[in-house]
Coordinates of C-alpha atoms in Angstrom, one line a residue:
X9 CA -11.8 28.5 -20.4
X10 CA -8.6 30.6 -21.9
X11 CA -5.3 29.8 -19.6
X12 CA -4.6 32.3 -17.0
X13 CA -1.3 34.4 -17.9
X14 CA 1.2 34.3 -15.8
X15 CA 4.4 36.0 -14.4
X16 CA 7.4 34.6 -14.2
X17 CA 8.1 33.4 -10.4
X18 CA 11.1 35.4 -9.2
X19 CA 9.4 38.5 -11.3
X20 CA 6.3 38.1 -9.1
X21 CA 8.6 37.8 -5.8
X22 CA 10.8 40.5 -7.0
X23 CA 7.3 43.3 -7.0
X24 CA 5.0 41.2 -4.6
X25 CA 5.5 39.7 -0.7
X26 CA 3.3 36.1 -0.6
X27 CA 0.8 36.2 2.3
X28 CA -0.2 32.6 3.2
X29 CA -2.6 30.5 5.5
X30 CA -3.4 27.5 5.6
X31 CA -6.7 25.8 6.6
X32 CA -6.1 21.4 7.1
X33 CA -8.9 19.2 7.8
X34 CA -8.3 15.7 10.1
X35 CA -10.1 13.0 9.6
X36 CA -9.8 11.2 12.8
X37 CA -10.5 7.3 13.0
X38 CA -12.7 6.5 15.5
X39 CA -14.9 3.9 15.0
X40 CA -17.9 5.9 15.0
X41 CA -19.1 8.9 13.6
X42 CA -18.7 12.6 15.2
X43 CA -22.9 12.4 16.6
X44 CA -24.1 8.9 15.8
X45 CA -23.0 5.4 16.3
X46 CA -22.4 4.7 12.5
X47 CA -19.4 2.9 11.9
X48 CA -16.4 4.8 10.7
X49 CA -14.4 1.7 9.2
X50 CA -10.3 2.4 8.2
X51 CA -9.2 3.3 4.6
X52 CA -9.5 0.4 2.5
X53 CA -13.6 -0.8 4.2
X54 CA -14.8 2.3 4.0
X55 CA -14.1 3.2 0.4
X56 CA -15.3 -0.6 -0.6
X57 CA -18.4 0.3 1.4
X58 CA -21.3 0.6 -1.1
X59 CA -22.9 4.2 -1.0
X60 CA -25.5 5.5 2.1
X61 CA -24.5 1.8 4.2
X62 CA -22.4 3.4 6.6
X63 CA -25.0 6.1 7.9
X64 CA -27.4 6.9 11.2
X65 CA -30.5 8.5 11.1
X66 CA -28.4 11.7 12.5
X67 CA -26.2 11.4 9.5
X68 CA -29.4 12.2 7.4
X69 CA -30.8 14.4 9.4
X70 CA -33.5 12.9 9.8
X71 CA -36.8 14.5 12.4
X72 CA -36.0 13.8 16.0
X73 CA -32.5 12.4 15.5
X74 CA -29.9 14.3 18.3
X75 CA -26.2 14.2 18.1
X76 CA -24.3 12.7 20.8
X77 CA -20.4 13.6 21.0
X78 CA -17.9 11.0 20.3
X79 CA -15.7 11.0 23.4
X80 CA -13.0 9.2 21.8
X81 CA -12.9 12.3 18.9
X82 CA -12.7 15.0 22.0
X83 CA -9.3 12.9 23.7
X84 CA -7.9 13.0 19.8
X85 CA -8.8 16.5 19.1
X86 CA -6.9 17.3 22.5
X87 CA -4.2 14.8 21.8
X88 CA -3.6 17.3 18.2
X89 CA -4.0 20.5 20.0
X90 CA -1.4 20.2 22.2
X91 CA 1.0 18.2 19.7
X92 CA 0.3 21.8 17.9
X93 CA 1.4 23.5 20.9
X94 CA -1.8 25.2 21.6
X95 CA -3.7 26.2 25.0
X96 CA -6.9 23.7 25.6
X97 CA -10.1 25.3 26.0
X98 CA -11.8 24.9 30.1
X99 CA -14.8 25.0 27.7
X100 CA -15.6 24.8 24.3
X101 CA -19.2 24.7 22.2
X102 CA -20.1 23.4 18.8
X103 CA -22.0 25.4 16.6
X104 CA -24.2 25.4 13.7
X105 CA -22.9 26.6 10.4
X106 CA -25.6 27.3 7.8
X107 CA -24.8 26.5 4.4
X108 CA -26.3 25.1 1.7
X109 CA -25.5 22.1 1.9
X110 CA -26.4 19.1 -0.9
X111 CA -24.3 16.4 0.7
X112 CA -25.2 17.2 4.6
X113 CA -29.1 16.4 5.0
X114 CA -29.7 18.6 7.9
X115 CA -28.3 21.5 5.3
X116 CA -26.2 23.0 8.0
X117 CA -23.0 21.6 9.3
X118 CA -22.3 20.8 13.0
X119 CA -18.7 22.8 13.9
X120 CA -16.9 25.1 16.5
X121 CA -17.0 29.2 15.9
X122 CA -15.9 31.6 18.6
X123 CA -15.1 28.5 21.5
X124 CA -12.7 26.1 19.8
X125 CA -11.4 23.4 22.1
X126 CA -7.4 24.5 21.1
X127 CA -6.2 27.8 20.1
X128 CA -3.2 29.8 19.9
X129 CA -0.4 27.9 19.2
X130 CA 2.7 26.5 16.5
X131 CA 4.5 24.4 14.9
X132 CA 8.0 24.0 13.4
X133 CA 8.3 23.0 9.9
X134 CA 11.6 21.8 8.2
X135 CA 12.3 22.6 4.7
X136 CA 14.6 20.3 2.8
X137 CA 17.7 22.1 3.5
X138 CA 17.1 21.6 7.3
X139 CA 16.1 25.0 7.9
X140 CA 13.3 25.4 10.5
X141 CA 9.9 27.7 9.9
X142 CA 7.7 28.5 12.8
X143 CA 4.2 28.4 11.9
X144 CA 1.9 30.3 14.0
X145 CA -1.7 28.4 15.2
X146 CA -4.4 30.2 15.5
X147 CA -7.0 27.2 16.3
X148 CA -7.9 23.6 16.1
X149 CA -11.8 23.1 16.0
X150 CA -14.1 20.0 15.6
X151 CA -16.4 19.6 13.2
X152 CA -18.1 17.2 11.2
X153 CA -17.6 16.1 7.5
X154 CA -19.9 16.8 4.4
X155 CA -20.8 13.5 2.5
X156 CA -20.1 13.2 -0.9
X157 CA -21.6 14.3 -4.7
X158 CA -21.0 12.2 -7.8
X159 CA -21.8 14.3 -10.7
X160 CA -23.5 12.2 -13.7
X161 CA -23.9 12.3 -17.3
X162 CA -21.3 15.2 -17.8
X163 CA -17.9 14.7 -19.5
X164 CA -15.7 15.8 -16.8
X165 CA -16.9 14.4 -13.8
X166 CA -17.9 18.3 -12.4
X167 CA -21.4 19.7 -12.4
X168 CA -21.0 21.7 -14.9
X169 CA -22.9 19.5 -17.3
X170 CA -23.9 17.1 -15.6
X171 CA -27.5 15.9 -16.0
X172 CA -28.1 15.3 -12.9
X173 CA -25.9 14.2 -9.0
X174 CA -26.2 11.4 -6.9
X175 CA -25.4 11.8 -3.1
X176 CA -23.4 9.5 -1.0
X177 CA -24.2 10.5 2.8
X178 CA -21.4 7.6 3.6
X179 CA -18.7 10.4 4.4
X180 CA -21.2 12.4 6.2
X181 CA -20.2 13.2 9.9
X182 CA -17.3 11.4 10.0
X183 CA -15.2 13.3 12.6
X184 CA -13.1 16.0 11.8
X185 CA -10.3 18.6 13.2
X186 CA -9.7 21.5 11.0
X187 CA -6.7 23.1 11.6
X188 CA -6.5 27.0 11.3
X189 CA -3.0 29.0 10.8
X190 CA -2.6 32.8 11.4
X191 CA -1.7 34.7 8.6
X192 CA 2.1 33.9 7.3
X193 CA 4.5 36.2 6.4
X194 CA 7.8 36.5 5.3
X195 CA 8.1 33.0 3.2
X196 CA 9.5 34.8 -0.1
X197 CA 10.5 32.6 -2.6
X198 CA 10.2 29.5 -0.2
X199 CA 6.4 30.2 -0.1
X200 CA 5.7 27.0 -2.1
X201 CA 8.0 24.9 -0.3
X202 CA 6.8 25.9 3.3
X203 CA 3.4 25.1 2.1
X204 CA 4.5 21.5 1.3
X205 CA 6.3 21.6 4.7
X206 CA 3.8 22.5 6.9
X207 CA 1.4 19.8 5.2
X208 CA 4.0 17.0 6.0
X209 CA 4.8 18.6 9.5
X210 CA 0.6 18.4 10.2
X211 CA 0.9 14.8 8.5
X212 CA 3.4 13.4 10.7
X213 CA 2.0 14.7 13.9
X214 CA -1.4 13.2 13.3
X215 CA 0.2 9.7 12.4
X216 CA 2.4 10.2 15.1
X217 CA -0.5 10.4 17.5
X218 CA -2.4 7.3 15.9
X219 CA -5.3 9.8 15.4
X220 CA -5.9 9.5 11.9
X221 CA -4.3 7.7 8.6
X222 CA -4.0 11.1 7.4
X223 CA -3.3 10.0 3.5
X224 CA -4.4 13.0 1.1
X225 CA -4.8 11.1 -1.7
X226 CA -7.8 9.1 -0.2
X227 CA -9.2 12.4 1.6
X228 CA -8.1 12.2 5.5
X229 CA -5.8 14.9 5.3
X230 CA -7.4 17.7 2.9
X231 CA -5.5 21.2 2.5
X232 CA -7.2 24.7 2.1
X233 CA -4.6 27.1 0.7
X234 CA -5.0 30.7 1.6
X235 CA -2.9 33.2 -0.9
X236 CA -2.9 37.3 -1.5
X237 CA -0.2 39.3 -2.5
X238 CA 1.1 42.6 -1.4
X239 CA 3.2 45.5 -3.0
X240 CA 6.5 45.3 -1.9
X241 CA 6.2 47.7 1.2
X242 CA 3.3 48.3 1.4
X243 CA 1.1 47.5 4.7
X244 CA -1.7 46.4 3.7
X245 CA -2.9 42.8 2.8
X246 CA -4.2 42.0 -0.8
X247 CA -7.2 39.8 -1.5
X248 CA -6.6 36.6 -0.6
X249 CA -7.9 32.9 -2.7
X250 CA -8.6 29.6 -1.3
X251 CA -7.7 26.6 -3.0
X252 CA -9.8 23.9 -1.9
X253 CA -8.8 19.9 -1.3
X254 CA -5.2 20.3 -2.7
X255 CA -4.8 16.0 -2.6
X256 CA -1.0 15.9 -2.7
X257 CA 2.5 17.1 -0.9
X258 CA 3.8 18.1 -4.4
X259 CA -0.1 19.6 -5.6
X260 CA 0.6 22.3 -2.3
X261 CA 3.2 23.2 -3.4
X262 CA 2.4 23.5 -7.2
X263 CA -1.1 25.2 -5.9
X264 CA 0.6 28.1 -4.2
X265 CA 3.4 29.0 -6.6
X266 CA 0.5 29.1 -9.4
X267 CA -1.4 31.4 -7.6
X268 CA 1.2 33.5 -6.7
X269 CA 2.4 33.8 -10.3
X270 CA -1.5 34.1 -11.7
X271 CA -2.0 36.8 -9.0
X272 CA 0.8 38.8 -9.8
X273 CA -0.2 38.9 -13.5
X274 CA -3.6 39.8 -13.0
X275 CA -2.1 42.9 -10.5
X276 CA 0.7 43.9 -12.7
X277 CA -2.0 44.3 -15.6
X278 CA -4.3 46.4 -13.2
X279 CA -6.4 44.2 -12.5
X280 CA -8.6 43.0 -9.2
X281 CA -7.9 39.7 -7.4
X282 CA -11.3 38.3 -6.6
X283 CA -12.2 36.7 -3.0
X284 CA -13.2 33.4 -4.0
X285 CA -12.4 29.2 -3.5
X286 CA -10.6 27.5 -6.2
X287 CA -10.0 24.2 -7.6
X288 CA -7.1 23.0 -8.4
X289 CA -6.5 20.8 -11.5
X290 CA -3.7 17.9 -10.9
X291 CA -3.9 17.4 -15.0
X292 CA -3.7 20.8 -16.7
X293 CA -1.5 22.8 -13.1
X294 CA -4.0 25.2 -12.7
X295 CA -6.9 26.7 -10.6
X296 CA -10.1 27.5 -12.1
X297 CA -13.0 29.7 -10.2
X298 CA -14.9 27.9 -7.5
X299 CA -17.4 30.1 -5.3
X300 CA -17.6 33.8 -3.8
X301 CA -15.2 33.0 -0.5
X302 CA -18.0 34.0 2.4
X303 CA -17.3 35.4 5.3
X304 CA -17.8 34.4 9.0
X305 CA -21.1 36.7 9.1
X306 CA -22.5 35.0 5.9
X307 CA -22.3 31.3 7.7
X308 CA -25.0 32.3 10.8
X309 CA -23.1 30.5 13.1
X310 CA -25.2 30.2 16.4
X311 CA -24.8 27.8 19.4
X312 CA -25.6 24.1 18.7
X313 CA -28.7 23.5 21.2
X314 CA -28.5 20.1 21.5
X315 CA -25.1 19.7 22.4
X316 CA -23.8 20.6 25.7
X317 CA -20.3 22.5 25.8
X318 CA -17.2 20.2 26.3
X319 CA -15.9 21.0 29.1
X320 CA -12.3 18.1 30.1
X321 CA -11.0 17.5 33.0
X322 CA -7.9 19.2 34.0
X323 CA -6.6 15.9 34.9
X324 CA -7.3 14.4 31.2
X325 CA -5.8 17.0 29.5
X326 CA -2.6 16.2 31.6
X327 CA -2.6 12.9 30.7
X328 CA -3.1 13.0 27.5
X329 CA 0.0 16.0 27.3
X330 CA 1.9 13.3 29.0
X331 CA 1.3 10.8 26.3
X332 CA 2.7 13.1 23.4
X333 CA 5.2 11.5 20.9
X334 CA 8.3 12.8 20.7
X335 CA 7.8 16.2 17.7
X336 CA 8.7 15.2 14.5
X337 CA 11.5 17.3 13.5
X338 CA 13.2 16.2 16.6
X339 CA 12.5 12.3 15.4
X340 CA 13.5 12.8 12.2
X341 CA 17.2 14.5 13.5
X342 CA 17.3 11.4 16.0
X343 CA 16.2 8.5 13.8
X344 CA 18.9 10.4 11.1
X345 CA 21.8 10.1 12.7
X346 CA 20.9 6.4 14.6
X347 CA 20.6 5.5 11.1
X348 CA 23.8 6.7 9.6
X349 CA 22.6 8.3 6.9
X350 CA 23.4 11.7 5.0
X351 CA 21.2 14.2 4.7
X352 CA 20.6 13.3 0.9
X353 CA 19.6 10.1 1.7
X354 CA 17.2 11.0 4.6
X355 CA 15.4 13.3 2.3
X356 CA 14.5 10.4 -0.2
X357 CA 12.9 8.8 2.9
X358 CA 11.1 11.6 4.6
X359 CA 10.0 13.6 1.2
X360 CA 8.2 10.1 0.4
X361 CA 6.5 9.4 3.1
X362 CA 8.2 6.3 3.7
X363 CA 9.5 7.4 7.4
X364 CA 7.8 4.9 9.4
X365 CA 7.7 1.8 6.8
X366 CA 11.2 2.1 7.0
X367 CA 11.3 2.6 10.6
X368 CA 9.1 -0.8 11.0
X369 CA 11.1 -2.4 8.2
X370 CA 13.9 -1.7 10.3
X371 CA 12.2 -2.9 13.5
X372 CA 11.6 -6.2 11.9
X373 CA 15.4 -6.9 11.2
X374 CA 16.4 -5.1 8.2
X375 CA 19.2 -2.4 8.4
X376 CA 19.1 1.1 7.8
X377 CA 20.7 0.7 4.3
X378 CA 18.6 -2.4 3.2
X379 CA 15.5 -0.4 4.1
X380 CA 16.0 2.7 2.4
X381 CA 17.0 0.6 -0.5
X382 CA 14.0 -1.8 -1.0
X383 CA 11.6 1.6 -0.2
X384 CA 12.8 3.9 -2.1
X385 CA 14.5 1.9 -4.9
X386 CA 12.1 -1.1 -6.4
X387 CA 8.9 -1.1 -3.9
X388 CA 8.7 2.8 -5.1
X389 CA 9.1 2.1 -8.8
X390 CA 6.1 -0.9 -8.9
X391 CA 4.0 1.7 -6.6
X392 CA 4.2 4.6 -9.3
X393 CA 4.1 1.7 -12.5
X394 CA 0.9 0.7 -10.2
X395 CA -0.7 4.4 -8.8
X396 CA -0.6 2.9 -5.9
X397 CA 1.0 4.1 -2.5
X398 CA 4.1 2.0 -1.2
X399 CA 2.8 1.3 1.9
X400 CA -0.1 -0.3 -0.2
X401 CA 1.8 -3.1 -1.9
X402 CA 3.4 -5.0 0.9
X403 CA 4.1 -4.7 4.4
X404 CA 7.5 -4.0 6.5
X405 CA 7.7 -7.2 7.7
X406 CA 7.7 -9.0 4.0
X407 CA 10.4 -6.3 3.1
X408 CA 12.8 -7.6 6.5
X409 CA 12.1 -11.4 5.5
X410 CA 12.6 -10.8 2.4
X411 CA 16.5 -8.8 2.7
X412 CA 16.9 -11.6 5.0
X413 CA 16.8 -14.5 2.5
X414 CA 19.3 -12.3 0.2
X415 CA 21.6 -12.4 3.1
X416 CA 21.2 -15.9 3.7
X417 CA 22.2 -16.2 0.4
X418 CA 19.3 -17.8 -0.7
X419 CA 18.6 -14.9 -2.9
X420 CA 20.7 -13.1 -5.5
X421 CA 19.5 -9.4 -5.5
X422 CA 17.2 -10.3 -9.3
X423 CA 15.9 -13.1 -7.6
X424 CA 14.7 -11.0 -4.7
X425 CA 13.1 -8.4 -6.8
X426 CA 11.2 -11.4 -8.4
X427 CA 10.2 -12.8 -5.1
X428 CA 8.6 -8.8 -4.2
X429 CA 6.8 -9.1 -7.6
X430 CA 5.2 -12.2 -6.0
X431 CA 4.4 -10.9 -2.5
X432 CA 3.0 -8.1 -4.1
X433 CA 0.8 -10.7 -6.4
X434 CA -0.4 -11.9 -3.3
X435 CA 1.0 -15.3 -3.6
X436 CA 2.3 -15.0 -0.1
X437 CA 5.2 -14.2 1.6
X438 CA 8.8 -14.4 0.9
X439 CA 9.7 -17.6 1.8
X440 CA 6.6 -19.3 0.0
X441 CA 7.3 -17.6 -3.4
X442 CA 10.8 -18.5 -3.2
X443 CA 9.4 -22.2 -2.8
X444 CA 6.3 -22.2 -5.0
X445 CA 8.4 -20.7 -8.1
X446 CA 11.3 -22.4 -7.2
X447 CA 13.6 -19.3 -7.4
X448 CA 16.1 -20.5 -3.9
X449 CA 20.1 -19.3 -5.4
X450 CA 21.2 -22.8 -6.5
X451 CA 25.0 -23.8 -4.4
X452 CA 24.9 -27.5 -5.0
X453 CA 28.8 -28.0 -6.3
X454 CA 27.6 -30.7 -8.6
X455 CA 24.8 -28.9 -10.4
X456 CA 26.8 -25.9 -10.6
X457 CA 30.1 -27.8 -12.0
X458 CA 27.7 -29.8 -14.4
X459 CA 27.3 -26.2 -15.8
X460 CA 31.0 -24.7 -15.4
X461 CA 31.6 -28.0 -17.5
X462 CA 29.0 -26.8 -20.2
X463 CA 30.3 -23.4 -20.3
X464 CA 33.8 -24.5 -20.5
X465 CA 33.5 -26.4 -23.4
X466 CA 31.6 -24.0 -25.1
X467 CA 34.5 -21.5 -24.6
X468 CA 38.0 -23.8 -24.6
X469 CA 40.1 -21.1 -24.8
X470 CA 38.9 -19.6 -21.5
X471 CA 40.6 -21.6 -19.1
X472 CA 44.5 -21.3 -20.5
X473 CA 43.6 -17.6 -20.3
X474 CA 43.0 -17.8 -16.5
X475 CA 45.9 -20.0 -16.0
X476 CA 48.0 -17.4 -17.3
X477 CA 46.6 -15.3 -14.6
X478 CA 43.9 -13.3 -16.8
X479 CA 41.5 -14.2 -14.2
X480 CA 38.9 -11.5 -15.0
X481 CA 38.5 -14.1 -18.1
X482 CA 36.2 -16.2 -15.6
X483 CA 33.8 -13.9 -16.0
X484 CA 33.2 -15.3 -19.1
X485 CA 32.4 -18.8 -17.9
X486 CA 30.3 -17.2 -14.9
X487 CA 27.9 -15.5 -17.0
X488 CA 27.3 -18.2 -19.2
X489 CA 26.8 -20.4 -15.8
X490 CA 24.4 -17.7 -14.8
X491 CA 22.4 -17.7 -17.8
X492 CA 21.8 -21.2 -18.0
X493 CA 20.9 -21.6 -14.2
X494 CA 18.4 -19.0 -14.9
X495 CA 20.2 -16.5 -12.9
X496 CA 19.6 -19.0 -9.7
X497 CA 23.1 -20.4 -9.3
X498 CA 25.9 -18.6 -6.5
X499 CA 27.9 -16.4 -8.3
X500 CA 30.3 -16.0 -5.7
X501 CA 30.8 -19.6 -5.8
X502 CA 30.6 -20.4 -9.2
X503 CA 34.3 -18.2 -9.3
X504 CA 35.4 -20.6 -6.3
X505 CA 34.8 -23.8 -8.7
X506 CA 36.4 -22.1 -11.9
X507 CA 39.4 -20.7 -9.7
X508 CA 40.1 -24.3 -8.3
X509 CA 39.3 -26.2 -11.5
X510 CA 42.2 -23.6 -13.1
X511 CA 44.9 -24.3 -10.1
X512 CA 44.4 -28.2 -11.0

């Protein structure tokens, strides 16, 4: 398929006004399924599960199997709708939405339509320069997930040639919340970067309320982007694209200004902007055609008939409003300024991800600075050599133990970022690779004037230049010290040593 063409961003901005909305499925983690008792096991067991082991004969759709409502997905999908700041629904009903679909053996999906238990309600996003973006709710619904289609025999993975799909019914009903916005105006330029926003601001609620691990990259947090464009004063709203699954912070953002620019290009020439889903390409940038977008009508929603409405207790819904975290942009200014740090340095935190591992590292015993330098500095560099997440490759409290050794002084700063390499092997902890490689900062005064010795008299002239006060000559002798200890010995007093050694 030939490139798209496209317009030059500010161009586009300059003859179009961005129209956005946003559609963001939860997948909450419960230990069951949505309607069956199936187990819903965290990140890393269920993706090590082997395909259809994780299923109920609801799941399958099987003749005679009824759905029975997890109770523990209705108190989270309240919990979210009120950290969203919507009104909770006296009553709400789930519904059937017909659909072909492969990966759902019942072929319809099990969801909320007209009676959504939360509706009408926002959120504040922060963009990076700390200004704050209301974002208008329009509802929070519950539904259940599809399973999942591995196309095989093709080149790219897709089912465009593909000889034939396998079906993994693993995924299927896993609970869900899908989040819908109202339409979003007035974003401008800014409309990639409120995108990215808003997907953090949803992120960091849902983690915040312990509902779901809400990771994109594995699937728990999946983002529908909604974009049209419209002339520059004109009133009414162009045709609007959904890009499906977006699986990054940075992919939302890149998703949006695409389509915006691709739009723009396609109007501009005279050209029609067709109704449609797309997918969006992390390797090439781009969208590529998905399906005609259908509209409510097309879906035959009808009332589920084997599910009574949900109808919560005044009293629960208090409760649970009671138990809210504190919002997130209010956290992040608090935890800012406990911290000390600027507004530079919070971003590298925040715009990773890496808010509450540093927050626990923290916890542990670390301090603000220490944190933010371990996370952001080394642990990020072996997670992106790796494709890995930080959070993946060790834990908060093996970042603490470990800053505590290098101010002990049992580590030197290299030796620490050796002893990480090991945790991260899995040899153990801090402590036990320090002893099992043997990397503890040598300060024994005989071993390390054994080697001052050594590097003295392979440099003679070194000590009558510190005695005539050129001390910055002992550098000399330390580095040599340093080399032949195998970076283990103490710097700081391996300069003691050579200082006294000199005023002899």
């Amino acid at each position: 398929m030939a490139a798209a063409k496209l317009m030059d961003f500010d161009k586009a901005l300059e003859m179009f006004e961005p129209v956005l909305g946003f559609e963001v499925h939860v997948e909450l983690n419960t230990n069951t399924k949505m309607f069956s008792d199936a187990p819903n096991p965290a990140n890393e067991a269920f993706h090590a599960a082997e395909p259809n082991t994780l299923i109920a004969p609801v799941d399958l759709g099987l003749p005679g199997a009824l759905p029975v409502v997890n109770e523990t997905a209705i108190r989270s999908s309240i919990s979210l709708g009120l950290a969203l700041g919507c009104s909770i629904a006296e009553s709400s009903r789930f519904a059937r939405k017909n659909y072909f679909y492969p990966d759902l053996g019942k072929n319809y999906q099990i969801s909320q339509y007209d009676e959504p238990i939360a509706y009408e309600g926002s959120v504040e996003v922060e963009l990076e320069d700390g200004t704050l973006i209301t974002i208008p709710i329009e509802r929070a619904h519950m539904e259940e997930d599809a399973g999942k289609l591995t196309h095989m025999g093709g080149a790219t993975g897709r089912i465009q040639g593909a000889e034939y799909s396998l079906v993994d019914y693993n995924r299927a009903g896993v609970p869900l919340v899908e989040i819908v916005t109202k339409t979003i105006f007035g974003t401008d330029h800014r409309a990639p970067e409120v995108a990215k926003a808003y997907v953090q601001a949803i992120r960091d609620i849902v983690r915040g309320l312990g509902i779901s691990e809400a990771r994109l990259e594995r699937g728990n947090l999946r983002c529908d982007a909604n974009v049209s464009l419209r002339p520059r004063g004109q009133e009414k709203l162009g045709t609007r694209t959904e890009t499906k699954n977006v699986n990054s912070m940075r992919s939302v953002e890149r998703a949006v200004r695409y389509e915006i620019q691709r739009q723009a290009q396609i109007l501009a020439d005279g050209g029609t902007i067709t109704q449609e889903t797309r997918h969006w390409h992390e390797d090439t940038g781009t969208t590529s055609p998905g399906r005609p977008k259908s509209d409510a009508d097309d879906y035959r929603y009808f009332p589920e008939p084997d599910l009574l409405p949900v109808d919560p207790a005044a009293e629960l819904i208090e409760e649970l409003r009671a138990a809210l975290p504190e919002q997130p942009v209010a956290r992040r200014r608090r935890l800012m300024a406990e911290w000390g740090f600027t507004d530079l340095e919070f971003q590298d935190v925040r715009n990773g991800g890496l808010l509450e591992v540093v927050e626990a590292t923290i916890a542990a015993g670390a301090t603000p600075a220490t944190a933010r330098k371990w996370w952001t500095g080394e642990i990020s560099r072996l997670a992106n050599a790796q494709e890995k997440d930080a959070t993946e490759l060790i834990s908060p409290e093996n970042v603490a133990a470990l800053q505590q050794l290098v101010d002990a002084g049992t580590l030197t700063d290299k030796l620490a970022r050796q002893v990480l390499e090991g945790v991260i092997a899995g040899e153990g902890n801090p402590q036990e690779v320090v002893d099992a490689r043997g990397l503890a900062v040598v300060s024994d005064d005989g071993a390390l004037i054994a080697a001052i010795d050594e590097a003295l008299a392979a440099q003679p002239d070194v000590m009558a230049k510190i005695k005539d006060g050129k001390v910055q000559a002992a550098g000399a002798v330390i580095g040599a010290v340093m080399k032949a200890m195998k970076g283990q010995a103490d710097a700081a007093r391996v300069r003691e040593l050579i200082l006294e050694r000199a005023a002899q």
